[in-house]
Amino acid sequence: MGRTGLAPEDPERLGGYRLAARLGAGGQGVVYEACDEAGVRVAVKVLHGDVVADPVLRARFAGEAAAAQRVVSRCTARLIAAEKDGPEPYIVSEYVDGPSLREAVRADGVLSGDRLVGLAAAVATALAAIHEAGVVHRDLKPDDVLLGPDGPRVVDFGIARTRRTSSAFPARVVGSPPYTAPEVLTAARIGPAADVFAWGAVVLFAATGRSPFEAGSVGAILHRVLTGEPSTDALPEPLRSLAAAALDKDPGARPSSRDLLLGLPGWSGGGRGGASPGLAGIVLPEDFRVF
């Protein structure tokens, strides 16, 4: 992750957490590296915008963060705590010491072979765990896949939507256009199929170094998401067929996250239990299993 020093306006502490550095900032808020009272490193994301200003959204955020805390931490960064009552709500999650998929591809090039299949399987495993808890990530992108020492981890689902309320938050709160499913853009109710669409786009990014819907403007990106048919030729089978199905415009025609895993019977574990050359993070953890 892009670690930098604290900015002058940054607090030194939030609740029981001492802030050490900035890990990133975006439309949803700022992510900090921090330590708890016992000195354990954590990631703290301070939210702003609509969630801060609207008490209804604050209450909904608290309920949905509680749901996210029930996600089994298999290929995910465990959500530890959520604070809803301060001037700015924040969430605390497990710290993953590794670059994002975007940073790794930028530094070391695209993935192929077992490393690519392992990455795809790990992200599908994380989505299966998230969906099993009744949660929808809704904003999965290469920045949300961190390549930790024990394998890829999906992060930033602490402000994800539960299935029951997945259409309630304004679209501007979350969403990265090149990885956003068509139904998100048309204000349809959002379910796990939107995450599966993002999975297909993330896997293609890992294999090619670019989003399958990349374009010169946001409007052009959205048009391609709604109407474009991206090529999956850069992927080996069975990833090629799985990604093509995941990127179907019709959410009802997409496989589930569990189906993605069941569609990868050839994955043997590759570098499980040890480092893979070039990108040590592309391994599956020892407790990997198909749901």
PDB file of C-alpha atoms in Angstrom:
ATOM      1  CA  MET A   1       0.000   0.000   0.000  1.00  0.00           C
ATOM      2  CA  GLY A   2       1.128   3.612  -0.534  1.00  0.00           C
ATOM      3  CA  ARG A   3       2.371   4.500   2.959  1.00  0.00           C
ATOM      4  CA  THR A   4       3.033   8.201   3.617  1.00  0.00           C
ATOM      5  CA  GLY A   5       3.392  10.337   6.728  1.00  0.00           C
ATOM      6  CA  LEU A   6       0.408  11.850   8.496  1.00  0.00           C
ATOM      7  CA  ALA A   7      -0.863  15.138   7.066  1.00  0.00           C
ATOM      8  CA  PRO A   8      -1.021  18.205   9.339  1.00  0.00           C
ATOM      9  CA  GLU A   9      -4.806  17.902   9.609  1.00  0.00           C
ATOM     10  CA  ASP A  10      -4.726  14.223  10.580  1.00  0.00           C
ATOM     11  CA  PRO A  11      -5.502  13.285  14.188  1.00  0.00           C
ATOM     12  CA  GLU A  12      -2.867  11.476  16.245  1.00  0.00           C
ATOM     13  CA  ARG A  13      -5.400   9.136  17.831  1.00  0.00           C
ATOM     14  CA  LEU A  14      -8.848   7.770  17.140  1.00  0.00           C
ATOM     15  CA  GLY A  15     -10.407   6.091  20.152  1.00  0.00           C
ATOM     16  CA  GLY A  16      -7.953   3.484  21.373  1.00  0.00           C
ATOM     17  CA  TYR A  17      -5.853   3.588  18.204  1.00  0.00           C
ATOM     18  CA  ARG A  18      -2.673   5.594  17.633  1.00  0.00           C
ATOM     19  CA  LEU A  19      -2.302   6.633  13.999  1.00  0.00           C
ATOM     20  CA  ALA A  20       1.118   6.099  12.419  1.00  0.00           C
ATOM     21  CA  ALA A  21       0.793   6.821   8.696  1.00  0.00           C
ATOM     22  CA  ARG A  22      -1.568   7.293   5.777  1.00  0.00           C
ATOM     23  CA  LEU A  23      -2.125   4.264   3.586  1.00  0.00           C
ATOM     24  CA  GLY A  24      -4.456   5.912   1.094  1.00  0.00           C
ATOM     25  CA  ALA A  25      -7.286   8.364   0.534  1.00  0.00           C
ATOM     26  CA  GLY A  26     -10.293   8.490  -1.752  1.00  0.00           C
ATOM     27  CA  GLY A  27     -13.891   9.489  -2.136  1.00  0.00           C
ATOM     28  CA  GLN A  28     -15.007   7.441   0.867  1.00  0.00           C
ATOM     29  CA  GLY A  29     -12.385   8.617   3.337  1.00  0.00           C
ATOM     30  CA  VAL A  30      -8.801   8.144   4.508  1.00  0.00           C
ATOM     31  CA  VAL A  31      -7.130   4.863   5.488  1.00  0.00           C
ATOM     32  CA  TYR A  32      -4.465   4.947   8.193  1.00  0.00           C
ATOM     33  CA  GLU A  33      -1.956   2.482   9.544  1.00  0.00           C
ATOM     34  CA  ALA A  34      -2.440   2.447  13.319  1.00  0.00           C
ATOM     35  CA  CYS A  35      -1.681   0.497  16.475  1.00  0.00           C
ATOM     36  CA  ASP A  36      -4.054  -0.604  19.196  1.00  0.00           C
ATOM     37  CA  GLU A  37      -3.267  -0.366  22.912  1.00  0.00           C
ATOM     38  CA  ALA A  38      -1.369  -3.663  22.748  1.00  0.00           C
ATOM     39  CA  GLY A  39       0.790  -2.438  19.864  1.00  0.00           C
ATOM     40  CA  VAL A  40      -0.899  -4.594  17.220  1.00  0.00           C
ATOM     41  CA  ARG A  41      -0.966  -2.990  13.773  1.00  0.00           C
ATOM     42  CA  VAL A  42      -4.409  -2.364  12.285  1.00  0.00           C
ATOM     43  CA  ALA A  43      -5.905  -0.387   9.403  1.00  0.00           C
ATOM     44  CA  VAL A  44      -8.338   2.400  10.316  1.00  0.00           C
ATOM     45  CA  LYS A  45     -10.601   3.892   7.659  1.00  0.00           C
ATOM     46  CA  VAL A  46     -12.224   7.214   8.554  1.00  0.00           C
ATOM     47  CA  LEU A  47     -15.364   7.839   6.530  1.00  0.00           C
ATOM     48  CA  HIS A  48     -16.691  11.176   5.346  1.00  0.00           C
ATOM     49  CA  GLY A  49     -19.349  12.576   3.042  1.00  0.00           C
ATOM     50  CA  ASP A  50     -22.911  11.274   3.217  1.00  0.00           C
ATOM     51  CA  VAL A  51     -22.300   8.812   6.036  1.00  0.00           C
ATOM     52  CA  VAL A  52     -21.080  11.625   8.321  1.00  0.00           C
ATOM     53  CA  ALA A  53     -23.867  14.084   7.515  1.00  0.00           C
ATOM     54  CA  ASP A  54     -26.913  11.808   7.584  1.00  0.00           C
ATOM     55  CA  PRO A  55     -27.954  10.143  10.874  1.00  0.00           C
ATOM     56  CA  VAL A  56     -29.986   7.542   8.988  1.00  0.00           C
ATOM     57  CA  LEU A  57     -26.929   6.539   6.976  1.00  0.00           C
ATOM     58  CA  ARG A  58     -24.851   6.477  10.162  1.00  0.00           C
ATOM     59  CA  ALA A  59     -27.282   4.031  11.748  1.00  0.00           C
ATOM     60  CA  ARG A  60     -27.362   1.923   8.604  1.00  0.00           C
ATOM     61  CA  PHE A  61     -23.570   1.965   8.431  1.00  0.00           C
ATOM     62  CA  ALA A  62     -23.390   0.653  12.000  1.00  0.00           C
ATOM     63  CA  GLY A  63     -25.754  -2.219  11.234  1.00  0.00           C
ATOM     64  CA  GLU A  64     -24.000  -3.174   8.043  1.00  0.00           C
ATOM     65  CA  ALA A  65     -20.536  -2.950   9.611  1.00  0.00           C
ATOM     66  CA  ALA A  66     -21.785  -5.333  12.306  1.00  0.00           C
ATOM     67  CA  ALA A  67     -22.846  -7.730   9.556  1.00  0.00           C
ATOM     68  CA  ALA A  68     -19.417  -7.426   7.932  1.00  0.00           C
ATOM     69  CA  GLN A  69     -17.799  -8.394  11.249  1.00  0.00           C
ATOM     70  CA  ARG A  70     -19.441 -11.800  10.859  1.00  0.00           C
ATOM     71  CA  VAL A  71     -17.522 -12.518   7.643  1.00  0.00           C
ATOM     72  CA  VAL A  72     -15.163 -15.465   8.095  1.00  0.00           C
ATOM     73  CA  SER A  73     -11.641 -14.131   7.565  1.00  0.00           C
ATOM     74  CA  ARG A  74     -10.746 -16.522   4.753  1.00  0.00           C
ATOM     75  CA  CYS A  75      -8.842 -14.524   2.112  1.00  0.00           C
ATOM     76  CA  THR A  76     -10.288 -11.332   3.647  1.00  0.00           C
ATOM     77  CA  ALA A  77      -8.956  -8.757   6.098  1.00  0.00           C
ATOM     78  CA  ARG A  78     -11.048  -9.285   9.234  1.00  0.00           C
ATOM     79  CA  LEU A  79     -13.175  -6.339  10.336  1.00  0.00           C
ATOM     80  CA  ILE A  80     -12.368  -5.696  14.005  1.00  0.00           C
ATOM     81  CA  ALA A  81     -14.501  -2.750  15.096  1.00  0.00           C
ATOM     82  CA  ALA A  82     -16.742   0.055  13.872  1.00  0.00           C
ATOM     83  CA  GLU A  83     -17.250   3.445  15.541  1.00  0.00           C
ATOM     84  CA  LYS A  84     -20.443   5.271  14.623  1.00  0.00           C
ATOM     85  CA  ASP A  85     -20.871   7.953  17.306  1.00  0.00           C
ATOM     86  CA  GLY A  86     -17.850  10.276  16.885  1.00  0.00           C
ATOM     87  CA  PRO A  87     -17.517  13.313  14.609  1.00  0.00           C
ATOM     88  CA  GLU A  88     -16.360  10.948  11.857  1.00  0.00           C
ATOM     89  CA  PRO A  89     -17.341   7.278  11.764  1.00  0.00           C
ATOM     90  CA  TYR A  90     -14.525   4.829  11.224  1.00  0.00           C
ATOM     91  CA  ILE A  91     -13.882   1.120  10.834  1.00  0.00           C
ATOM     92  CA  VAL A  92     -10.923  -0.895  12.066  1.00  0.00           C
ATOM     93  CA  SER A  93      -9.691  -3.951  10.203  1.00  0.00           C
ATOM     94  CA  GLU A  94      -6.819  -6.374  10.189  1.00  0.00           C
ATOM     95  CA  TYR A  95      -3.630  -4.885   8.748  1.00  0.00           C
ATOM     96  CA  VAL A  96      -2.337  -6.646   5.619  1.00  0.00           C
ATOM     97  CA  ASP A  97       1.350  -6.005   5.011  1.00  0.00           C
ATOM     98  CA  GLY A  98       1.622  -6.121   1.253  1.00  0.00           C
ATOM     99  CA  PRO A  99       1.014  -4.185  -1.965  1.00  0.00           C
ATOM    100  CA  SER A 100      -2.314  -3.958  -3.704  1.00  0.00           C
ATOM    101  CA  LEU A 101      -2.851  -5.943  -6.884  1.00  0.00           C
ATOM    102  CA  ARG A 102      -2.701  -2.678  -8.809  1.00  0.00           C
ATOM    103  CA  GLU A 103       0.658  -1.750  -7.265  1.00  0.00           C
ATOM    104  CA  ALA A 104       2.071  -5.239  -7.817  1.00  0.00           C
ATOM    105  CA  VAL A 105       1.077  -5.332 -11.485  1.00  0.00           C
ATOM    106  CA  ARG A 106       2.479  -1.852 -11.995  1.00  0.00           C
ATOM    107  CA  ALA A 107       5.801  -2.847 -10.375  1.00  0.00           C
ATOM    108  CA  ASP A 108       6.259  -6.454 -11.526  1.00  0.00           C
ATOM    109  CA  GLY A 109       3.996  -6.931 -14.516  1.00  0.00           C
ATOM    110  CA  VAL A 110       0.899  -8.991 -15.178  1.00  0.00           C
ATOM    111  CA  LEU A 111       0.125 -12.419 -13.725  1.00  0.00           C
ATOM    112  CA  SER A 112      -0.029 -15.699 -15.598  1.00  0.00           C
ATOM    113  CA  GLY A 113      -0.161 -19.421 -14.959  1.00  0.00           C
ATOM    114  CA  ASP A 114      -0.645 -20.640 -11.400  1.00  0.00           C
ATOM    115  CA  ARG A 115      -0.168 -17.145 -10.009  1.00  0.00           C
ATOM    116  CA  LEU A 116      -3.121 -15.857 -12.012  1.00  0.00           C
ATOM    117  CA  VAL A 117      -5.327 -18.840 -11.170  1.00  0.00           C
ATOM    118  CA  GLY A 118      -4.332 -18.590  -7.492  1.00  0.00           C
ATOM    119  CA  LEU A 119      -5.239 -14.910  -7.413  1.00  0.00           C
ATOM    120  CA  ALA A 120      -8.601 -15.605  -9.062  1.00  0.00           C
ATOM    121  CA  ALA A 121      -9.330 -18.458  -6.627  1.00  0.00           C
ATOM    122  CA  ALA A 122      -8.380 -16.393  -3.575  1.00  0.00           C
ATOM    123  CA  VAL A 123     -10.606 -13.471  -4.579  1.00  0.00           C
ATOM    124  CA  ALA A 124     -13.480 -15.854  -5.327  1.00  0.00           C
ATOM    125  CA  THR A 125     -12.928 -17.466  -1.910  1.00  0.00           C
ATOM    126  CA  ALA A 126     -13.119 -14.057  -0.232  1.00  0.00           C
ATOM    127  CA  LEU A 127     -16.332 -13.216  -2.090  1.00  0.00           C
ATOM    128  CA  ALA A 128     -17.834 -16.573  -1.125  1.00  0.00           C
ATOM    129  CA  ALA A 129     -17.089 -15.812   2.545  1.00  0.00           C
ATOM    130  CA  ILE A 130     -18.530 -12.293   2.243  1.00  0.00           C
ATOM    131  CA  HIS A 131     -21.670 -13.518   0.481  1.00  0.00           C
ATOM    132  CA  GLU A 132     -22.094 -16.393   2.933  1.00  0.00           C
ATOM    133  CA  ALA A 133     -22.382 -13.754   5.690  1.00  0.00           C
ATOM    134  CA  GLY A 134     -25.149 -11.999   3.754  1.00  0.00           C
ATOM    135  CA  VAL A 135     -22.941  -9.071   2.719  1.00  0.00           C
ATOM    136  CA  VAL A 136     -22.239  -7.545  -0.714  1.00  0.00           C
ATOM    137  CA  HIS A 137     -18.877  -5.818  -1.242  1.00  0.00           C
ATOM    138  CA  ARG A 138     -20.120  -3.681  -4.166  1.00  0.00           C
ATOM    139  CA  ASP A 139     -16.814  -1.857  -4.766  1.00  0.00           C
ATOM    140  CA  LEU A 140     -14.288  -4.618  -5.505  1.00  0.00           C
ATOM    141  CA  LYS A 141     -11.334  -3.375  -7.563  1.00  0.00           C
ATOM    142  CA  PRO A 142      -7.578  -4.104  -7.860  1.00  0.00           C
ATOM    143  CA  ASP A 143      -6.843  -1.679  -5.006  1.00  0.00           C
ATOM    144  CA  ASP A 144      -8.978  -3.845  -2.675  1.00  0.00           C
ATOM    145  CA  VAL A 145      -6.905  -6.997  -3.244  1.00  0.00           C
ATOM    146  CA  LEU A 146      -3.792  -6.877  -1.060  1.00  0.00           C
ATOM    147  CA  LEU A 147      -0.991  -9.379  -1.625  1.00  0.00           C
ATOM    148  CA  GLY A 148      -0.068 -10.254   1.927  1.00  0.00           C
ATOM    149  CA  PRO A 149       2.657 -12.688   3.034  1.00  0.00           C
ATOM    150  CA  ASP A 150       0.067 -15.437   3.525  1.00  0.00           C
ATOM    151  CA  GLY A 151      -1.777 -14.823   0.264  1.00  0.00           C
ATOM    152  CA  PRO A 152      -4.183 -12.359  -1.358  1.00  0.00           C
ATOM    153  CA  ARG A 153      -6.733 -10.692   0.916  1.00  0.00           C
ATOM    154  CA  VAL A 154      -9.831  -8.735  -0.077  1.00  0.00           C
ATOM    155  CA  VAL A 155     -10.286  -5.583   1.984  1.00  0.00           C
ATOM    156  CA  ASP A 156     -12.623  -2.602   2.279  1.00  0.00           C
ATOM    157  CA  PHE A 157     -15.905  -4.475   2.671  1.00  0.00           C
ATOM    158  CA  GLY A 158     -16.579  -2.820   6.056  1.00  0.00           C
ATOM    159  CA  ILE A 159     -18.923  -0.345   4.405  1.00  0.00           C
ATOM    160  CA  ALA A 160     -20.309  -2.990   2.116  1.00  0.00           C
ATOM    161  CA  ARG A 161     -24.036  -3.468   1.808  1.00  0.00           C
ATOM    162  CA  THR A 162     -26.046  -6.208   3.363  1.00  0.00           C
ATOM    163  CA  ARG A 163     -28.268  -7.925   0.824  1.00  0.00           C
ATOM    164  CA  ARG A 164     -31.342  -6.484   2.520  1.00  0.00           C
ATOM    165  CA  THR A 165     -30.247  -2.858   2.099  1.00  0.00           C
ATOM    166  CA  SER A 166     -27.891  -3.048  -0.845  1.00  0.00           C
ATOM    167  CA  SER A 167     -29.790  -0.444  -2.846  1.00  0.00           C
ATOM    168  CA  ALA A 168     -30.163   2.054  -0.003  1.00  0.00           C
ATOM    169  CA  PHE A 169     -26.861   3.980  -0.109  1.00  0.00           C
ATOM    170  CA  PRO A 170     -26.413   6.682  -2.756  1.00  0.00           C
ATOM    171  CA  ALA A 171     -24.322   5.429  -5.671  1.00  0.00           C
ATOM    172  CA  ARG A 172     -21.806   8.245  -5.151  1.00  0.00           C
ATOM    173  CA  VAL A 173     -20.741   6.795  -1.803  1.00  0.00           C
ATOM    174  CA  VAL A 174     -19.130   3.753  -3.415  1.00  0.00           C
ATOM    175  CA  GLY A 175     -18.291   2.447  -6.824  1.00  0.00           C
ATOM    176  CA  SER A 176     -15.278   2.434  -9.157  1.00  0.00           C
ATOM    177  CA  PRO A 177     -16.639   2.814 -12.699  1.00  0.00           C
ATOM    178  CA  PRO A 178     -14.284   0.390 -14.537  1.00  0.00           C
ATOM    179  CA  TYR A 179     -15.261  -2.415 -12.135  1.00  0.00           C
ATOM    180  CA  THR A 180     -18.912  -1.526 -11.539  1.00  0.00           C
ATOM    181  CA  ALA A 181     -21.670  -3.862 -12.701  1.00  0.00           C
ATOM    182  CA  PRO A 182     -24.304  -2.494 -15.104  1.00  0.00           C
ATOM    183  CA  GLU A 183     -27.101  -2.892 -12.556  1.00  0.00           C
ATOM    184  CA  VAL A 184     -25.283  -0.540 -10.167  1.00  0.00           C
ATOM    185  CA  LEU A 185     -25.365   2.159 -12.830  1.00  0.00           C
ATOM    186  CA  THR A 186     -29.062   1.667 -13.550  1.00  0.00           C
ATOM    187  CA  ALA A 187     -30.039   1.915  -9.853  1.00  0.00           C
ATOM    188  CA  ALA A 188     -31.286  -1.660  -9.719  1.00  0.00           C
ATOM    189  CA  ARG A 189     -31.148  -3.540  -6.449  1.00  0.00           C
ATOM    190  CA  ILE A 190     -27.582  -4.710  -5.948  1.00  0.00           C
ATOM    191  CA  GLY A 191     -26.766  -8.287  -4.975  1.00  0.00           C
ATOM    192  CA  PRO A 192     -23.796 -10.678  -4.930  1.00  0.00           C
ATOM    193  CA  ALA A 193     -23.847 -10.861  -8.740  1.00  0.00           C
ATOM    194  CA  ALA A 194     -22.380  -7.327  -8.827  1.00  0.00           C
ATOM    195  CA  ASP A 195     -19.312  -8.623  -6.971  1.00  0.00           C
ATOM    196  CA  VAL A 196     -19.002 -11.506  -9.427  1.00  0.00           C
ATOM    197  CA  PHE A 197     -18.965  -8.987 -12.301  1.00  0.00           C
ATOM    198  CA  ALA A 198     -16.185  -7.078 -10.522  1.00  0.00           C
ATOM    199  CA  TRP A 199     -14.307 -10.359 -10.020  1.00  0.00           C
ATOM    200  CA  GLY A 200     -14.266 -10.888 -13.789  1.00  0.00           C
ATOM    201  CA  ALA A 201     -12.945  -7.368 -14.358  1.00  0.00           C
ATOM    202  CA  VAL A 202     -10.292  -7.724 -11.630  1.00  0.00           C
ATOM    203  CA  VAL A 203      -9.061 -11.049 -13.045  1.00  0.00           C
ATOM    204  CA  LEU A 204      -8.746  -9.473 -16.495  1.00  0.00           C
ATOM    205  CA  PHE A 205      -6.822  -6.579 -14.950  1.00  0.00           C
ATOM    206  CA  ALA A 206      -4.431  -9.047 -13.316  1.00  0.00           C
ATOM    207  CA  ALA A 207      -3.814 -10.741 -16.682  1.00  0.00           C
ATOM    208  CA  THR A 208      -3.592  -7.624 -18.868  1.00  0.00           C
ATOM    209  CA  GLY A 209      -2.708  -4.680 -16.617  1.00  0.00           C
ATOM    210  CA  ARG A 210      -5.826  -2.732 -17.557  1.00  0.00           C
ATOM    211  CA  SER A 211      -9.535  -2.698 -16.900  1.00  0.00           C
ATOM    212  CA  PRO A 212     -11.624  -4.398 -19.593  1.00  0.00           C
ATOM    213  CA  PHE A 213     -13.740  -1.213 -19.704  1.00  0.00           C
ATOM    214  CA  GLU A 214     -10.881   1.283 -19.777  1.00  0.00           C
ATOM    215  CA  ALA A 215     -11.649   4.499 -21.690  1.00  0.00           C
ATOM    216  CA  GLY A 216     -10.682   8.156 -21.808  1.00  0.00           C
ATOM    217  CA  SER A 217     -13.515   9.560 -19.697  1.00  0.00           C
ATOM    218  CA  VAL A 218     -15.934   8.455 -17.019  1.00  0.00           C
ATOM    219  CA  GLY A 219     -18.813   8.736 -19.467  1.00  0.00           C
ATOM    220  CA  ALA A 220     -17.027   6.527 -21.971  1.00  0.00           C
ATOM    221  CA  ILE A 221     -16.212   3.976 -19.250  1.00  0.00           C
ATOM    222  CA  LEU A 222     -19.850   3.820 -18.169  1.00  0.00           C
ATOM    223  CA  HIS A 223     -20.963   3.382 -21.776  1.00  0.00           C
ATOM    224  CA  ARG A 224     -18.557   0.474 -22.205  1.00  0.00           C
ATOM    225  CA  VAL A 225     -19.737  -1.123 -18.950  1.00  0.00           C
ATOM    226  CA  LEU A 226     -23.344  -0.932 -20.153  1.00  0.00           C
ATOM    227  CA  THR A 227     -22.810  -1.949 -23.779  1.00  0.00           C
ATOM    228  CA  GLY A 228     -19.282  -3.272 -24.358  1.00  0.00           C
ATOM    229  CA  GLU A 229     -18.325  -6.941 -24.675  1.00  0.00           C
ATOM    230  CA  PRO A 230     -14.755  -7.226 -23.389  1.00  0.00           C
ATOM    231  CA  SER A 231     -12.396  -9.844 -24.752  1.00  0.00           C
ATOM    232  CA  THR A 232     -11.293 -12.582 -22.346  1.00  0.00           C
ATOM    233  CA  ASP A 233      -8.745 -14.045 -24.776  1.00  0.00           C
ATOM    234  CA  ALA A 234      -5.844 -13.164 -22.462  1.00  0.00           C
ATOM    235  CA  LEU A 235      -7.079 -15.737 -19.924  1.00  0.00           C
ATOM    236  CA  PRO A 236      -6.454 -19.490 -19.986  1.00  0.00           C
ATOM    237  CA  GLU A 237      -9.305 -21.921 -19.585  1.00  0.00           C
ATOM    238  CA  PRO A 238     -11.243 -22.364 -17.381  1.00  0.00           C
ATOM    239  CA  LEU A 239     -10.694 -18.742 -16.323  1.00  0.00           C
ATOM    240  CA  ARG A 240     -11.641 -17.503 -19.789  1.00  0.00           C
ATOM    241  CA  SER A 241     -15.107 -19.035 -19.682  1.00  0.00           C
ATOM    242  CA  LEU A 242     -15.660 -18.134 -16.035  1.00  0.00           C
ATOM    243  CA  ALA A 243     -14.703 -14.490 -16.589  1.00  0.00           C
ATOM    244  CA  ALA A 244     -16.893 -14.250 -19.690  1.00  0.00           C
ATOM    245  CA  ALA A 245     -19.847 -15.573 -17.686  1.00  0.00           C
ATOM    246  CA  ALA A 246     -19.040 -13.275 -14.750  1.00  0.00           C
ATOM    247  CA  LEU A 247     -19.095 -10.237 -17.066  1.00  0.00           C
ATOM    248  CA  ASP A 248     -22.538 -11.004 -18.490  1.00  0.00           C
ATOM    249  CA  LYS A 249     -24.713  -7.871 -18.500  1.00  0.00           C
ATOM    250  CA  ASP A 250     -27.566  -9.857 -16.957  1.00  0.00           C
ATOM    251  CA  PRO A 251     -26.871 -10.460 -13.244  1.00  0.00           C
ATOM    252  CA  GLY A 252     -29.147 -13.495 -13.296  1.00  0.00           C
ATOM    253  CA  ALA A 253     -26.940 -15.159 -15.902  1.00  0.00           C
ATOM    254  CA  ARG A 254     -23.717 -14.841 -13.905  1.00  0.00           C
ATOM    255  CA  PRO A 255     -22.265 -17.665 -11.813  1.00  0.00           C
ATOM    256  CA  SER A 256     -22.234 -17.317  -8.027  1.00  0.00           C
ATOM    257  CA  SER A 257     -18.970 -16.844  -6.137  1.00  0.00           C
ATOM    258  CA  ARG A 258     -19.244 -20.498  -5.117  1.00  0.00           C
ATOM    259  CA  ASP A 259     -19.684 -21.470  -8.776  1.00  0.00           C
ATOM    260  CA  LEU A 260     -16.464 -19.614  -9.592  1.00  0.00           C
ATOM    261  CA  LEU A 261     -14.580 -21.795  -7.143  1.00  0.00           C
ATOM    262  CA  LEU A 262     -16.201 -24.993  -8.355  1.00  0.00           C
ATOM    263  CA  GLY A 263     -15.222 -23.988 -11.889  1.00  0.00           C
ATOM    264  CA  LEU A 264     -11.517 -24.078 -10.997  1.00  0.00           C
ATOM    265  CA  PRO A 265     -10.992 -27.811 -10.343  1.00  0.00           C
ATOM    266  CA  GLY A 266      -7.511 -27.713 -11.851  1.00  0.00           C
ATOM    267  CA  TRP A 267      -6.131 -25.403  -9.189  1.00  0.00           C
ATOM    268  CA  SER A 268      -3.657 -27.575  -7.283  1.00  0.00           C
ATOM    269  CA  GLY A 269      -2.487 -25.019  -4.720  1.00  0.00           C
ATOM    270  CA  GLY A 270       0.546 -23.902  -6.724  1.00  0.00           C
ATOM    271  CA  GLY A 271       2.804 -22.169  -4.249  1.00  0.00           C
ATOM    272  CA  ARG A 272       0.709 -23.002  -1.194  1.00  0.00           C
ATOM    273  CA  GLY A 273       2.802 -22.883   1.930  1.00  0.00           C
ATOM    274  CA  GLY A 274       5.679 -21.099   0.200  1.00  0.00           C
ATOM    275  CA  ALA A 275       6.618 -18.110  -1.905  1.00  0.00           C
ATOM    276  CA  SER A 276       5.870 -18.012  -5.611  1.00  0.00           C
ATOM    277  CA  PRO A 277       8.650 -16.513  -7.764  1.00  0.00           C
ATOM    278  CA  GLY A 278       8.185 -12.829  -8.505  1.00  0.00           C
ATOM    279  CA  LEU A 279       5.007 -12.299  -6.480  1.00  0.00           C
ATOM    280  CA  ALA A 280       5.203 -14.115  -3.164  1.00  0.00           C
ATOM    281  CA  GLY A 281       1.659 -13.028  -2.306  1.00  0.00           C
ATOM    282  CA  ILE A 282       0.006 -15.184  -4.953  1.00  0.00           C
ATOM    283  CA  VAL A 283      -0.544 -18.258  -2.822  1.00  0.00           C
ATOM    284  CA  LEU A 284      -3.608 -19.693  -1.174  1.00  0.00           C
ATOM    285  CA  PRO A 285      -3.634 -19.867   2.630  1.00  0.00           C
ATOM    286  CA  GLU A 286      -3.376 -23.251   4.320  1.00  0.00           C
ATOM    287  CA  ASP A 287      -7.058 -23.159   5.367  1.00  0.00           C
ATOM    288  CA  PHE A 288      -8.270 -22.657   1.782  1.00  0.00           C
ATOM    289  CA  ARG A 289     -11.353 -24.649   0.973  1.00  0.00           C
ATOM    290  CA  VAL A 290     -14.174 -24.547  -1.554  1.00  0.00           C
ATOM    291  CA  PHE A 291     -17.449 -23.489   0.049  1.00  0.00           C
TER     292      PHE A 291
END
